[in-house]
Amino acid sequence: MNIRTCAQQSGVSKDTLRFYEKIGLIVPSRGENHYRDYTPDDVVKLQITRNLKAVGLSLNEISMILRMYDAPVTKACREDTLAILQSYREVFKRRAKLDLALSLDCIIKVTTQKM
């Protein structure tokens, strides 16, 4: 698939796709015309990347996770993945609590302004 279609399906801009390719996060194949040719697996990786960025992981950490995604599943790989996710469990919980608190605060402000 071309860059425009990949951007639409993954929810990532074309510039971001080019940047991710530049830093090696994704590596689309190239056709005879030298255009990028993205696969459905690239779209999945981009969606994973977008979600992990949303919860605060760095591109370096995401890169490590994507390398494990591409690797054959071994016990060590599974343990490494679990260790990374466990280390972020508290971060995820705190972010969810903060998002909820901000939402409730916004609702309270809107409600009190209407009174």
XYZ file of C-alpha atoms in Angstrom:
115
model
C 0.000 0.000 0.000
C 1.200 3.532 -0.644
C 2.100 6.118 1.990
C -1.262 7.907 1.818
C -3.251 4.725 2.415
C -0.935 3.642 5.216
C -1.248 7.045 6.873
C -5.041 6.850 6.718
C -5.228 3.294 8.047
C -2.717 3.820 10.838
C -3.820 7.285 11.952
C -0.277 8.631 11.516
C 0.675 11.504 9.207
C 2.802 10.969 6.088
C 5.560 13.106 7.625
C 5.516 10.926 10.734
C 5.756 7.806 8.554
C 8.818 9.243 6.837
C 10.356 10.149 10.218
C 9.714 6.665 11.623
C 11.378 5.192 8.539
C 14.358 7.546 8.952
C 14.925 6.390 12.549
C 14.336 2.732 11.649
C 11.098 2.250 13.557
C 9.465 0.837 10.431
C 11.122 -0.252 7.207
C 8.716 -0.402 4.278
C 9.833 -2.232 1.183
C 10.395 -0.314 -2.038
C 8.836 -1.148 -5.385
C 10.603 -1.004 -8.727
C 9.494 2.630 -8.920
C 11.271 3.208 -5.559
C 7.974 4.157 -3.874
C 7.415 2.941 -0.349
C 5.247 -0.167 -0.142
C 3.664 -0.615 3.290
C 2.142 -3.869 4.488
C -0.779 -4.550 6.844
C 1.857 -5.522 9.425
C 3.374 -2.028 9.108
C -0.060 -0.567 9.877
C -0.303 -2.751 13.002
C 3.152 -1.597 14.142
C 2.169 2.026 13.582
C -1.025 1.580 15.599
C 0.974 -0.053 18.389
C 3.436 2.848 18.230
C 0.661 5.436 18.375
C -0.942 3.739 21.391
C 2.335 3.336 23.260
C 3.258 6.976 22.622
C -0.149 7.989 23.973
C 0.653 6.356 27.306
C 4.050 7.974 27.557
C 6.612 5.548 26.152
C 9.573 7.020 24.297
C 10.374 6.113 20.703
C 13.436 4.249 21.975
C 11.284 2.100 24.273
C 8.740 1.567 21.496
C 11.552 0.511 19.169
C 12.616 -2.166 21.661
C 9.055 -3.455 21.881
C 8.678 -3.529 18.089
C 11.948 -5.470 17.767
C 10.473 -8.024 20.151
C 7.276 -7.997 18.077
C 9.312 -9.025 15.017
C 11.394 -11.621 16.842
C 10.365 -15.225 17.227
C 8.524 -15.621 20.504
C 10.864 -17.123 23.048
C 10.642 -17.338 26.778
C 13.247 -14.567 27.117
C 11.337 -12.355 24.679
C 8.099 -12.892 26.563
C 9.837 -12.135 29.871
C 11.440 -8.960 28.478
C 8.089 -7.753 27.157
C 6.371 -8.454 30.463
C 9.133 -6.656 32.372
C 8.724 -3.536 30.231
C 4.949 -3.593 30.553
C 5.123 -4.225 34.310
C 7.410 -1.223 34.729
C 4.825 0.943 33.023
C 1.787 -0.512 34.773
C 1.913 2.189 37.464
C 2.462 4.890 34.839
C -0.608 3.647 32.969
C -2.668 3.632 36.185
C -1.568 7.143 37.162
C -2.312 8.482 33.703
C -5.783 6.915 33.733
C -6.456 8.470 37.148
C -5.199 11.846 35.961
C -7.365 11.684 32.825
C -10.388 10.816 34.965
C -9.618 13.612 37.441
C -9.229 16.155 34.645
C -12.488 15.012 33.056
C -14.319 15.270 36.379
C -12.771 18.685 37.049
C -13.959 19.879 33.640
C -17.485 18.578 34.311
C -17.555 20.292 37.716
C -16.422 23.607 36.202
C -19.016 23.462 33.448
C -21.750 22.508 35.902
C -20.898 25.278 38.373
C -20.709 27.866 35.596
C -24.269 27.008 34.542
C -25.596 27.638 38.063
